[in-house]
Amino acid sequence: MHYRNVVICVSILLANHVLADVAKPDDHAPIGVMVDHQHKKGEWMLSYRFMSMSMKDNRDGTERLSTAEVLVNGSGDYRVAPTKMTMNMHMLGLMYAPSDSYTLMAMIPYIDNDMDHLTAMSAEFSTSSSDLGDISLSVISTNSLGFIWNLGFSFPTGSQDQKDVTPMGRSVLPYPMQIGSGTYDLIAGIGYVIEQDNGSAGIQMRGLFRLGENDDDYKVGNRYALTGWYSRRLARHLSLSVRGAY
């Protein structure tokens, strides 16, 4: 499917000591950036993020296909074609620093998927799935050169056997509609932040690597992300940021 991303992020930050110590409104990266900072010993932070993704159309590699080119009543090979999918994710995050050198982070997602379909008989139907996703635990630290690195694991707490009613009866949904990966995954990333008098800038690379196959004898693809941002301080308690992601 062709991805058209609409990401909406809302954050609620609660931290002992942190709120009083933050001197600049651009001390944190844009809310969509994970693990851009660490905390001092004893500090903690609770965050909430909401992300929404919309996907439509079908592709064969990079070539866009119409629904008729997918279905058998046209020039395709399939009896059912997806036409649209939406994914909403609620992410609860918790950070705690047991020392000045290391910060621990837990991310707990709840995912809600919906997909619309069209059959070769021109019948429309929809399926949905929702559940707790894969929980991740990570450690964050900064080396002597100022690079912020993180290392962690994602655990297969999300289900991979979601079912719903289709024209064929109650069936196991395809893997894009499954909530979890079913595998233990390695998470690794590194970033760098430049502080300026009137703002800050940063860059970050992260990867998620699947460690083996799940119980259904497949594994979801690895994920790689590169992002950069710039934050401009407008007032004592206000900043404006721009971010690019790949």
Short mmCIF file of C-alpha atoms in Angstrom, two decimals:
data_model
loop_
_atom_site.label_atom_id
_atom_site.label_comp_id
_atom_site.label_asym_id
_atom_site.label_seq_id
_atom_site.Cartn_x
_atom_site.Cartn_y
_atom_site.Cartn_z
CA MET A 1 0.00 0.00 0.00
CA HIS A 2 1.02 3.58 -0.57
CA TYR A 3 1.66 5.31 2.75
CA ARG A 4 0.29 8.76 3.42
CA ASN A 5 1.37 9.61 6.91
CA VAL A 6 -0.46 11.99 9.18
CA VAL A 7 1.25 12.01 12.57
CA ILE A 8 -0.28 13.89 15.46
CA CYS A 9 1.73 13.88 18.67
CA VAL A 10 0.49 15.14 22.01
CA SER A 11 2.66 14.99 25.09
CA ILE A 12 2.02 15.31 28.79
CA LEU A 13 5.27 15.63 30.72
CA LEU A 14 5.43 15.15 34.47
CA ALA A 15 8.85 15.16 36.07
CA ASN A 16 10.15 15.72 39.56
CA HIS A 17 12.92 18.36 39.50
CA VAL A 18 12.94 18.47 35.69
CA LEU A 19 10.30 21.16 35.27
CA ALA A 20 12.15 23.47 37.59
CA ASP A 21 15.54 22.84 35.99
CA VAL A 22 14.63 23.28 32.31
CA ALA A 23 15.96 26.73 31.36
CA LYS A 24 15.02 26.79 27.68
CA PRO A 25 11.85 25.79 25.81
CA ASP A 26 13.98 24.02 23.17
CA ASP A 27 15.76 21.72 25.64
CA HIS A 28 13.77 18.81 24.18
CA ALA A 29 13.55 17.75 20.53
CA PRO A 30 10.14 17.76 18.76
CA ILE A 31 7.81 15.27 20.46
CA GLY A 32 8.05 12.78 17.58
CA VAL A 33 11.76 12.25 18.34
CA MET A 34 12.47 9.53 20.87
CA VAL A 35 15.49 9.34 23.23
CA ASP A 36 16.94 12.77 22.46
CA HIS A 37 17.96 13.46 26.07
CA GLN A 38 18.71 11.88 29.41
CA HIS A 39 17.99 12.89 33.00
CA LYS A 40 19.88 13.54 36.20
CA LYS A 41 19.89 10.99 39.01
CA GLY A 42 16.46 10.54 40.57
CA GLU A 43 14.57 12.39 37.84
CA TRP A 44 11.67 10.79 35.99
CA MET A 45 9.38 11.74 33.13
CA LEU A 46 5.98 10.44 32.03
CA SER A 47 4.84 11.11 28.46
CA TYR A 48 1.83 10.37 26.28
CA ARG A 49 1.88 10.41 22.48
CA PHE A 50 -0.90 9.90 19.97
CA MET A 51 0.08 8.99 16.40
CA SER A 52 -2.22 8.45 13.43
CA MET A 53 -1.23 6.97 10.07
CA SER A 54 -3.37 6.74 6.93
CA MET A 55 -2.51 4.45 3.99
CA LYS A 56 -4.21 3.96 0.64
CA ASP A 57 -3.60 2.57 -2.87
CA ASN A 58 -1.53 -0.49 -3.79
CA ARG A 59 1.94 -0.88 -5.26
CA ASP A 60 4.09 -3.57 -6.82
CA GLY A 61 7.52 -2.45 -5.73
CA THR A 62 7.53 1.25 -6.66
CA GLU A 63 4.84 0.89 -9.34
CA ARG A 64 1.40 2.12 -8.33
CA LEU A 65 -1.47 -0.27 -9.11
CA SER A 66 -5.16 0.48 -9.43
CA THR A 67 -7.63 -1.79 -7.64
CA ALA A 68 -8.59 -3.30 -11.01
CA GLU A 69 -4.95 -4.28 -11.57
CA VAL A 70 -4.99 -6.19 -8.28
CA LEU A 71 -8.30 -8.09 -8.57
CA VAL A 72 -8.96 -11.14 -10.75
CA ASN A 73 -11.95 -9.50 -12.42
CA GLY A 74 -9.46 -7.03 -13.86
CA SER A 75 -5.88 -7.86 -14.76
CA GLY A 76 -4.75 -9.02 -11.32
CA ASP A 77 -4.45 -12.31 -9.46
CA TYR A 78 -6.29 -11.63 -6.19
CA ARG A 79 -9.89 -11.98 -5.05
CA VAL A 80 -9.60 -9.25 -2.41
CA ALA A 81 -7.76 -5.92 -2.51
CA PRO A 82 -7.18 -3.51 0.38
CA THR A 83 -8.27 0.04 -0.41
CA LYS A 84 -7.46 1.95 2.78
CA MET A 85 -5.89 1.39 6.18
CA THR A 86 -5.65 3.59 9.25
CA MET A 87 -3.48 2.96 12.29
CA ASN A 88 -3.90 4.89 15.55
CA MET A 89 -1.34 4.38 18.30
CA HIS A 90 -1.40 5.59 21.88
CA MET A 91 2.09 5.53 23.38
CA LEU A 92 2.80 5.78 27.10
CA GLY A 93 6.43 6.48 27.93
CA LEU A 94 8.29 6.40 31.24
CA MET A 95 11.86 7.58 31.82
CA TYR A 96 13.84 7.26 35.06
CA ALA A 97 17.50 7.99 35.84
CA PRO A 98 19.07 5.72 38.49
CA SER A 99 22.32 7.71 38.05
CA ASP A 100 23.65 10.75 36.20
CA SER A 101 25.24 8.46 33.61
CA TYR A 102 22.26 6.35 32.56
CA THR A 103 18.53 6.85 31.99
CA LEU A 104 16.08 3.96 31.66
CA MET A 105 13.08 4.19 29.34
CA ALA A 106 9.96 2.06 28.86
CA MET A 107 7.52 2.51 25.96
CA ILE A 108 4.05 0.92 26.12
CA PRO A 109 1.92 1.18 22.95
CA TYR A 110 -1.76 0.50 22.37
CA ILE A 111 -2.62 0.07 18.67
CA ASP A 112 -5.93 0.30 16.82
CA ASN A 113 -6.04 -0.76 13.14
CA ASP A 114 -8.81 -0.52 10.53
CA MET A 115 -8.69 -1.72 6.90
CA ASP A 116 -11.22 -1.36 4.07
CA HIS A 117 -11.38 -3.97 1.28
CA LEU A 118 -12.99 -4.57 -2.10
CA THR A 119 -13.63 -8.06 -3.48
CA ALA A 120 -13.63 -9.23 -7.09
CA MET A 121 -17.44 -9.43 -6.79
CA SER A 122 -17.49 -5.67 -6.00
CA ALA A 123 -18.44 -6.27 -2.36
CA GLU A 124 -16.95 -4.00 0.29
CA PHE A 125 -16.05 -5.00 3.83
CA SER A 126 -13.89 -3.76 6.70
CA THR A 127 -11.78 -5.43 9.37
CA SER A 128 -10.28 -4.08 12.57
CA SER A 129 -7.83 -5.09 15.29
CA SER A 130 -6.73 -3.49 18.54
CA ASP A 131 -4.62 -4.53 21.50
CA LEU A 132 -1.54 -3.79 23.55
CA GLY A 133 1.54 -3.66 21.29
CA ASP A 134 5.16 -4.74 21.79
CA ILE A 135 6.65 -3.16 24.92
CA SER A 136 10.23 -1.90 24.74
CA LEU A 137 12.85 -1.23 27.42
CA SER A 138 15.97 0.83 26.69
CA VAL A 139 18.94 2.49 28.34
CA ILE A 140 20.15 5.96 27.31
CA SER A 141 23.55 7.53 27.91
CA THR A 142 25.93 10.20 26.57
CA ASN A 143 29.57 9.48 25.71
CA SER A 144 32.57 11.78 26.19
CA LEU A 145 32.09 13.33 22.72
CA GLY A 146 28.51 14.35 23.45
CA PHE A 147 26.78 11.66 21.36
CA ILE A 148 23.54 10.37 22.88
CA TRP A 149 23.22 6.61 22.37
CA ASN A 150 20.48 4.17 23.27
CA LEU A 151 20.28 0.40 23.37
CA GLY A 152 17.31 -1.76 24.22
CA PHE A 153 14.96 -4.60 23.41
CA SER A 154 11.37 -4.89 22.22
CA PHE A 155 9.41 -7.78 23.68
CA PRO A 156 6.65 -9.75 21.85
CA THR A 157 3.80 -8.65 24.10
CA GLY A 158 1.59 -7.69 21.14
CA SER A 159 -0.67 -10.34 19.61
CA GLN A 160 0.02 -11.78 16.16
CA ASP A 161 -3.15 -13.87 15.77
CA GLN A 162 -5.78 -11.13 15.45
CA LYS A 163 -8.97 -12.31 13.70
CA ASP A 164 -12.07 -10.66 12.26
CA VAL A 165 -15.07 -11.48 10.09
CA THR A 166 -14.40 -11.55 6.32
CA PRO A 167 -16.39 -12.96 3.36
CA MET A 168 -14.59 -16.25 4.13
CA GLY A 169 -15.83 -16.25 7.73
CA ARG A 170 -13.81 -15.41 10.80
CA SER A 171 -10.20 -15.44 9.60
CA VAL A 172 -6.71 -14.53 10.74
CA LEU A 173 -5.94 -11.02 9.52
CA PRO A 174 -2.93 -10.26 7.26
CA TYR A 175 0.31 -9.23 8.93
CA PRO A 176 -0.15 -5.42 8.46
CA MET A 177 -3.22 -5.76 10.69
CA GLN A 178 -1.44 -7.74 13.40
CA ILE A 179 -0.54 -5.82 16.54
CA GLY A 180 2.79 -7.38 17.49
CA SER A 181 5.82 -8.71 15.66
CA GLY A 182 6.01 -11.97 17.60
CA THR A 183 9.79 -11.62 17.90
CA TYR A 184 12.35 -10.23 20.32
CA ASP A 185 13.91 -7.20 18.65
CA LEU A 186 17.10 -5.23 19.23
CA ILE A 187 16.80 -1.44 19.33
CA ALA A 188 19.87 0.76 18.79
CA GLY A 189 20.35 4.43 18.05
CA ILE A 190 22.74 7.37 18.24
CA GLY A 191 22.22 11.11 18.03
CA TYR A 192 23.86 14.47 18.54
CA VAL A 193 22.42 17.80 19.70
CA ILE A 194 23.99 21.23 19.16
CA GLU A 195 23.00 23.93 21.65
CA GLN A 196 22.97 27.56 20.47
CA ASP A 197 22.16 30.87 22.16
CA ASN A 198 18.82 31.22 20.35
CA GLY A 199 17.96 27.61 19.62
CA SER A 200 19.20 24.07 19.12
CA ALA A 201 19.60 21.48 16.37
CA GLY A 202 19.99 17.73 16.34
CA ILE A 203 20.28 14.60 14.26
CA GLN A 204 19.49 11.00 15.15
CA MET A 205 19.71 7.53 13.59
CA ARG A 206 17.78 4.56 14.99
CA GLY A 207 17.25 0.96 13.98
CA LEU A 208 15.06 -1.95 15.08
CA PHE A 209 16.43 -5.39 14.20
CA ARG A 210 14.36 -8.61 14.32
CA LEU A 211 16.05 -11.45 16.20
CA GLY A 212 14.72 -14.56 14.50
CA GLU A 213 11.25 -15.60 13.34
CA ASN A 214 7.98 -15.72 15.24
CA ASP A 215 5.77 -18.74 15.95
CA ASP A 216 4.17 -18.42 12.50
CA ASP A 217 7.58 -18.85 10.80
CA TYR A 218 7.99 -15.31 9.49
CA LYS A 219 9.48 -12.07 10.70
CA VAL A 220 8.49 -8.48 10.05
CA GLY A 221 11.13 -6.39 8.29
CA ASN A 222 13.77 -4.41 10.14
CA ARG A 223 13.15 -0.69 10.60
CA TYR A 224 15.59 2.17 10.05
CA ALA A 225 14.98 5.85 10.75
CA LEU A 226 16.97 9.05 10.22
CA THR A 227 15.68 12.35 11.56
CA GLY A 228 16.97 15.89 12.03
CA TRP A 229 15.45 18.97 13.61
CA TYR A 230 15.99 22.62 14.44
CA SER A 231 14.32 24.52 17.28
CA ARG A 232 14.19 28.31 17.41
CA ARG A 233 13.57 30.04 20.71
CA LEU A 234 10.86 32.69 20.37
CA ALA A 235 10.42 33.65 24.02
CA ARG A 236 11.42 32.45 27.48
CA HIS A 237 8.79 29.70 27.49
CA LEU A 238 8.10 29.33 23.75
CA SER A 239 10.00 27.78 20.84
CA LEU A 240 9.20 26.78 17.26
CA SER A 241 10.71 23.65 15.69
CA VAL A 242 10.93 22.04 12.28
CA ARG A 243 11.78 18.38 11.71
CA GLY A 244 12.55 16.14 8.76
CA ALA A 245 12.42 12.33 8.85
CA TYR A 246 13.34 9.51 6.51
#
